[in-house]
Tab-separated table of C-alpha atoms and ligand atoms in Angstrom:
chain	number	residue	atom	x	y	z
A	1	MET	CA	-0.103	0.138	-0.057
A	2	LYS	CA	1.078	3.262	-0.620
A	3	LYS	CA	2.248	5.406	2.065
A	4	SER	CA	-0.256	7.365	3.747
A	5	GLY	CA	-2.095	9.419	5.766
A	6	ILE	CA	-4.511	11.446	7.365
A	7	PHE	CA	-4.061	14.825	10.237
A	8	ILE	CA	-6.518	15.480	12.562
A	9	THR	CA	-7.421	18.306	13.081
A	10	GLY	CA	-10.728	20.274	15.133
A	11	THR	CA	-12.521	23.682	15.203
A	12	ASP	CA	-10.663	24.378	19.120
A	13	THR	CA	-8.168	22.137	21.675
A	14	GLY	CA	-10.863	19.479	24.038
A	15	VAL	CA	-12.604	18.539	21.111
A	16	GLY	CA	-12.186	14.999	21.135
A	17	LYS	CA	-9.082	15.559	18.520
A	18	THR	CA	-7.269	12.239	20.139
A	19	VAL	CA	-10.473	10.557	20.812
A	20	VAL	CA	-11.149	10.985	17.309
A	21	ALA	CA	-7.923	10.092	16.340
A	22	ALA	CA	-7.543	7.308	18.709
A	23	GLY	CA	-10.622	5.839	16.915
A	24	PHE	CA	-9.385	6.075	13.523
A	25	ALA	CA	-5.794	4.035	15.287
A	26	LEU	CA	-8.521	1.135	16.021
A	27	ALA	CA	-10.038	0.935	13.076
A	28	LEU	CA	-7.657	1.248	10.841
A	29	LYS	CA	-5.396	-0.989	12.752
A	30	ALA	CA	-8.213	-3.799	12.803
A	31	LEU	CA	-8.626	-3.622	8.616
A	32	GLY	CA	-5.392	-5.186	8.873
A	33	LEU	CA	-3.647	-2.023	8.267
A	34	LYS	CA	0.270	-0.688	9.923
A	35	VAL	CA	-1.123	1.839	11.624
A	36	GLY	CA	1.127	4.955	13.176
A	37	VAL	CA	0.070	7.834	15.255
A	38	MET	CA	2.282	11.320	15.673
A	39	LYS	CA	1.648	14.029	18.193
A	40	PRO	CA	4.441	16.052	16.374
A	41	VAL	CA	3.924	19.519	19.073
A	42	ALA	CA	2.654	19.374	22.758
A	43	THR	CA	2.415	21.505	25.407
A	44	GLY	CA	0.939	20.631	29.113
A	45	CYS	CA	2.769	18.044	29.561
A	46	GLN	CA	3.019	15.641	32.852
A	47	GLY	CA	6.256	15.623	34.360
A	48	PHE	CA	10.500	16.774	33.726
A	49	GLU	CA	13.037	16.532	31.324
A	50	PRO	CA	14.422	13.570	30.154
A	51	ARG	CA	10.810	12.387	30.975
A	52	LEU	CA	8.113	14.919	30.093
A	53	HIS	CA	5.561	13.020	27.673
A	54	SER	CA	2.186	14.121	26.305
A	55	GLU	CA	-1.431	12.631	27.515
A	56	ASP	CA	-2.337	12.735	23.768
A	57	ALA	CA	0.556	10.624	22.945
A	58	ILE	CA	0.389	7.839	25.156
A	59	PHE	CA	-3.379	7.452	24.924
A	60	LEU	CA	-2.467	7.538	20.881
A	61	LEU	CA	0.812	4.590	21.626
A	62	GLU	CA	-2.344	2.937	23.258
A	63	ALA	CA	-4.740	2.590	20.497
A	64	ALA	CA	-2.219	1.111	17.644
A	65	GLU	CA	0.095	0.202	19.592
A	66	ASN	CA	3.679	1.244	18.351
A	67	GLU	CA	6.359	0.741	19.080
A	68	TYR	CA	9.112	3.916	18.584
A	69	PRO	CA	7.575	5.702	20.825
A	70	PRO	CA	10.245	8.527	21.111
A	71	LEU	CA	9.205	9.411	17.169
A	72	THR	CA	5.556	10.028	18.107
A	73	ASN	CA	5.781	13.375	20.101
A	74	PRO	CA	8.871	14.571	18.868
A	75	VAL	CA	7.999	18.245	20.309
A	76	ARG	CA	7.238	18.942	24.143
A	77	TYR	CA	6.225	21.273	26.585
A	78	ARG	CA	5.358	21.435	29.948
A	79	ASN	CA	3.470	24.336	29.756
A	80	PRO	CA	-0.307	24.044	28.649
A	81	LEU	CA	-0.088	27.078	25.964
A	82	ALA	CA	0.842	27.107	22.326
A	83	PRO	CA	4.182	25.664	21.747
A	84	SER	CA	5.187	29.502	20.397
A	85	VAL	CA	4.047	30.596	23.077
A	86	ALA	CA	5.492	27.934	25.368
A	87	ALA	CA	8.836	27.868	23.604
A	88	VAL	CA	9.881	31.514	24.547
A	89	LEU	CA	8.993	30.676	28.304
A	90	GLU	CA	11.063	26.968	28.529
A	91	ARG	CA	13.847	28.345	25.629
A	92	LYS	CA	13.386	26.272	23.397
A	93	ALA	CA	11.992	26.535	20.212
A	94	VAL	CA	10.822	24.472	18.406
A	95	ASN	CA	12.726	22.180	16.339
A	96	VAL	CA	10.978	21.804	12.858
A	97	ALA	CA	13.426	19.774	11.229
A	98	HIS	CA	13.084	17.432	13.937
A	99	ILE	CA	9.524	17.419	13.330
A	100	HIS	CA	10.362	16.330	9.740
A	101	HIS	CA	12.768	13.127	10.533
A	102	ALA	CA	10.307	11.445	13.398
A	103	TYR	CA	7.888	11.769	10.548
A	104	GLN	CA	9.897	10.350	8.271
A	105	GLU	CA	11.375	7.668	9.998
A	106	LEU	CA	7.249	7.088	11.301
A	107	GLN	CA	7.287	6.600	7.374
A	108	LYS	CA	9.362	3.877	7.096
A	109	TYR	CA	7.886	2.171	9.649
A	110	TYR	CA	3.661	2.175	8.681
A	111	ASP	CA	1.783	2.505	5.990
A	112	PHE	CA	-0.730	5.206	6.773
A	113	ILE	CA	0.489	7.724	9.876
A	114	ILE	CA	-2.115	9.907	12.143
A	115	VAL	CA	-1.412	12.631	13.406
A	116	GLU	CA	-2.628	15.138	15.449
A	117	GLY	CA	-2.403	18.413	15.237
A	118	ILE	CA	-2.249	21.205	18.388
A	119	GLY	CA	-5.449	23.215	19.049
A	120	GLY	CA	-6.987	24.652	15.794
A	121	LEU	CA	-5.715	25.082	12.552
A	122	MET	CA	-3.935	28.761	13.225
A	123	VAL	CA	-2.111	27.229	16.267
A	124	PRO	CA	1.634	29.467	15.659
A	125	LEU	CA	4.313	27.214	16.522
A	126	LYS	CA	7.128	30.241	16.156
A	127	LYS	CA	7.152	32.526	13.584
A	128	ASP	CA	4.917	32.984	10.975
A	129	TYR	CA	4.472	29.105	11.500
A	130	PHE	CA	1.271	27.057	12.667
A	131	VAL	CA	-0.100	24.422	12.045
A	132	THR	CA	-1.326	24.912	8.904
A	133	ASN	CA	2.407	25.424	7.267
A	134	LEU	CA	3.392	21.655	9.377
A	135	ILE	CA	0.212	20.461	6.825
A	136	ARG	CA	1.112	21.187	4.444
A	137	GLU	CA	4.908	19.983	4.188
A	138	PHE	CA	3.323	16.446	5.069
A	139	HIS	CA	1.170	16.554	2.263
A	140	LEU	CA	-2.042	15.576	4.330
A	141	PRO	CA	-5.821	15.502	4.222
A	142	VAL	CA	-7.230	16.512	6.618
A	143	VAL	CA	-10.657	15.752	8.605
A	144	ILE	CA	-11.852	18.337	11.106
A	145	VAL	CA	-13.363	17.334	14.368
A	146	ALA	CA	-16.370	19.794	15.535
A	147	HIS	CA	-18.935	20.273	18.085
A	148	GLY	CA	-22.002	19.561	17.261
A	149	GLY	CA	-23.830	22.275	19.326
A	150	LEU	CA	-24.741	25.653	19.201
A	151	GLY	CA	-21.532	27.835	17.778
A	152	SER	CA	-20.658	24.903	16.016
A	153	ILE	CA	-21.191	26.875	11.968
A	154	ASN	CA	-19.570	29.432	12.344
A	155	HIS	CA	-16.224	27.781	14.013
A	156	THR	CA	-16.564	24.692	11.700
A	157	LEU	CA	-16.958	26.888	8.647
A	158	LEU	CA	-13.889	29.005	10.076
A	159	THR	CA	-12.012	26.544	9.848
A	160	ILE	CA	-12.902	24.756	6.533
A	161	ASP	CA	-12.309	28.423	4.991
A	162	ALA	CA	-9.370	28.373	6.766
A	163	ALA	CA	-8.230	24.958	4.777
A	164	VAL	CA	-9.760	25.580	1.114
A	165	ILE	CA	-7.651	29.046	1.235
A	166	ARG	CA	-4.779	27.054	0.972
A	167	GLY	CA	-5.813	23.594	-0.919
A	168	PHE	CA	-5.800	20.577	1.736
A	169	ASP	CA	-7.684	18.246	0.773
A	170	ILE	CA	-10.733	17.921	3.496
A	171	ARG	CA	-11.895	15.111	4.117
A	172	GLY	CA	-14.604	15.514	6.240
A	173	ILE	CA	-16.127	17.080	8.878
A	174	ILE	CA	-16.885	14.508	11.894
A	175	PHE	CA	-19.174	16.273	15.045
A	176	ASN	CA	-17.955	14.784	18.402
A	177	ARG	CA	-19.819	14.409	21.823
A	178	VAL	CA	-22.624	14.564	19.662
A	179	SER	CA	-26.066	14.440	22.538
A	180	ARG	CA	-27.452	10.900	23.229
A	181	VAL	CA	-30.987	11.338	24.131
A	182	ASN	CA	-32.519	15.710	24.429
A	183	VAL	CA	-31.291	16.056	21.424
A	184	SER	CA	-30.921	19.763	21.021
A	185	LEU	CA	-32.610	21.208	18.169
A	186	ALA	CA	-28.694	23.533	16.751
A	187	GLU	CA	-27.354	19.324	17.607
A	188	MET	CA	-30.455	17.534	15.124
A	189	THR	CA	-29.877	20.555	12.222
A	190	ASN	CA	-25.761	21.677	12.225
A	191	PRO	CA	-24.780	19.086	10.295
A	192	LYS	CA	-26.715	19.250	7.391
A	193	VAL	CA	-26.633	23.157	7.419
A	194	ILE	CA	-22.448	22.639	7.730
A	195	HIS	CA	-22.227	20.187	4.785
A	196	GLU	CA	-24.922	22.829	2.383
A	197	LEU	CA	-23.288	25.580	3.280
A	198	SER	CA	-19.494	23.755	2.643
A	199	GLY	CA	-19.340	20.588	1.291
A	200	VAL	CA	-17.311	18.935	3.113
A	201	PRO	CA	-18.678	15.918	3.743
A	202	VAL	CA	-19.565	14.291	7.481
A	203	LEU	CA	-18.187	11.125	8.369
A	204	GLY	CA	-20.421	10.604	11.028
A	205	THR	CA	-21.298	11.694	14.560
A	206	LEU	CA	-19.396	10.080	17.971
A	207	PRO	CA	-21.726	11.208	21.476
A	208	ASP	CA	-19.926	11.115	24.601
A	209	ILE	CA	-18.275	6.942	25.326
A	210	ASP	CA	-19.291	5.643	28.394
A	211	GLY	CA	-16.118	4.292	29.975
A	212	LEU	CA	-13.824	6.435	27.650
A	213	ASP	CA	-11.337	7.732	29.807
A	214	ALA	CA	-7.938	10.039	28.045
A	215	ARG	CA	-6.514	10.338	31.172
A	216	ASN	CA	-6.018	7.209	31.725
A	217	CYS	CA	-5.897	5.333	28.573
A	218	CYS	CA	-9.178	3.779	28.771
A	219	PHE	CA	-10.934	3.247	25.514
A	220	GLY	CA	-14.472	2.211	26.928
A	221	ASP	CA	-16.646	1.421	23.671
A	222	LEU	CA	-14.542	2.950	20.991
A	223	LYS	CA	-13.471	0.837	19.126
A	224	GLU	CA	-16.596	0.366	18.485
A	225	ILE	CA	-19.322	2.791	18.248
A	226	PHE	CA	-16.250	4.700	16.027
A	227	GLU	CA	-16.654	1.560	13.113
A	228	GLU	CA	-20.407	1.854	12.921
A	229	ARG	CA	-20.957	5.809	13.132
A	230	ILE	CA	-17.908	7.272	10.999
A	231	GLN	CA	-17.428	6.298	7.663
A	232	PHE	CA	-13.178	6.116	8.041
A	233	GLN	CA	-12.703	4.201	5.359
A	234	LYS	CA	-13.169	7.371	3.351
A	235	VAL	CA	-9.627	8.730	4.586
A	236	LEU	CA	-7.819	5.782	3.326
A	237	PRO	CA	-6.312	6.098	-0.311
A	238	THR	CA	-8.798	6.188	-3.206
A	239	PRO	CA	-6.639	2.542	-5.036
A	240	THR	CA	-5.424	3.638	-8.695
A	241	VAL	CA	-6.729	1.286	-10.954
A	242	PRO	CA	-5.065	-0.107	-13.936
A	243	ALA	CA	-4.915	1.723	-17.344
B	1	ADP	N1	-17.060	10.999	22.775
B	1	ADP	C1	-16.507	11.267	23.780
B	1	ADP	N2	-16.852	10.515	24.550
B	1	ADP	C2	-15.895	10.969	25.931
B	1	ADP	N3	-15.213	11.619	26.465
B	1	ADP	C3	-14.259	12.494	24.708
B	1	ADP	C4	-15.196	12.587	24.299
B	1	ADP	N4	-14.604	12.884	23.058
B	1	ADP	C5	-13.226	14.117	24.603
B	1	ADP	N5	-14.161	13.226	25.442
B	1	ADP	C6	-13.519	13.420	26.693
B	1	ADP	O1	-13.440	15.221	26.187
B	1	ADP	C7	-11.876	16.168	27.005
B	1	ADP	C8	-11.058	16.584	25.144
B	1	ADP	O2	-11.081	15.245	24.648
B	1	ADP	P1	-9.623	15.057	23.720
B	1	ADP	O3	-9.481	14.193	22.195
B	1	ADP	O4	-8.489	15.583	24.469
B	1	ADP	O5	-10.328	16.833	23.122
B	1	ADP	P2	-8.462	17.837	22.220
B	1	ADP	O6	-7.373	16.571	21.170
B	1	ADP	O7	-8.536	18.500	20.517
B	1	ADP	O8	-8.403	18.487	23.510
B	1	ADP	C9	-10.967	14.373	26.937
B	1	ADP	O9	-11.073	13.646	28.471
B	1	ADP	C10	-11.538	13.039	25.939
B	1	ADP	O10	-11.679	11.819	27.105
B	2	MG	MG1	-5.491	16.166	21.688
């Protein structure tokens, strides 16, 4: 299979990128793919150097059962800030070359790499360099994770706009934590409205998943629910038919 992957971005931080990235890892692994995961830059990491670690990266590593942890999260900061800001505070610039090296190494081991961004598209990593720059340099299509409730039309369309003007291939939107009971009017109508206004496909909707606890690496029924509700195969490259 051709080496490929997907970049998981979101309308905001805390919207469910890590959960969705883990869902893709669990579902694609079950198809028999060699799936790698990457969190290129993490802030708000736990512990101290050299054991500074990202909870997101650990959750993704557990989901994908990867064996090369140092490559998964090459750049880490302790302070819960945008990377460019944490970098100044901690006197350690974001090393983009280091990120690229890790990404290239991961491609040697895995067929499909799931990359989780940090925050949304316009989070700065350093001067004049945003998450969008990383996406362009990785040459990856994107999935946008959004909340389904009131406010999501604006947040999601802004994110789609920022992606479209940069020529990104948006594979779809996933709405996360949509209520199972007492679904709000906004949650009920937003996916269709956002699809109609943007033309971007909706890959599915995830509810709140019992037993899912990223902090403690508990997946609950994430795999089964993801497989059932998300059109996850749409992120795979379409096979080229020989002429
Ligand atoms: N569908 C879900 N069901 C239950 N908990 C969820 C769900 N999606 C996210 N969470 C929880 O919400 C928090 C934020 O989600 P996370 O995936 O870490 O967001 P992001 O990566 O965008 O910052 C985490 O504690 C996670 O466990
Ligand atoms: Mg995350």
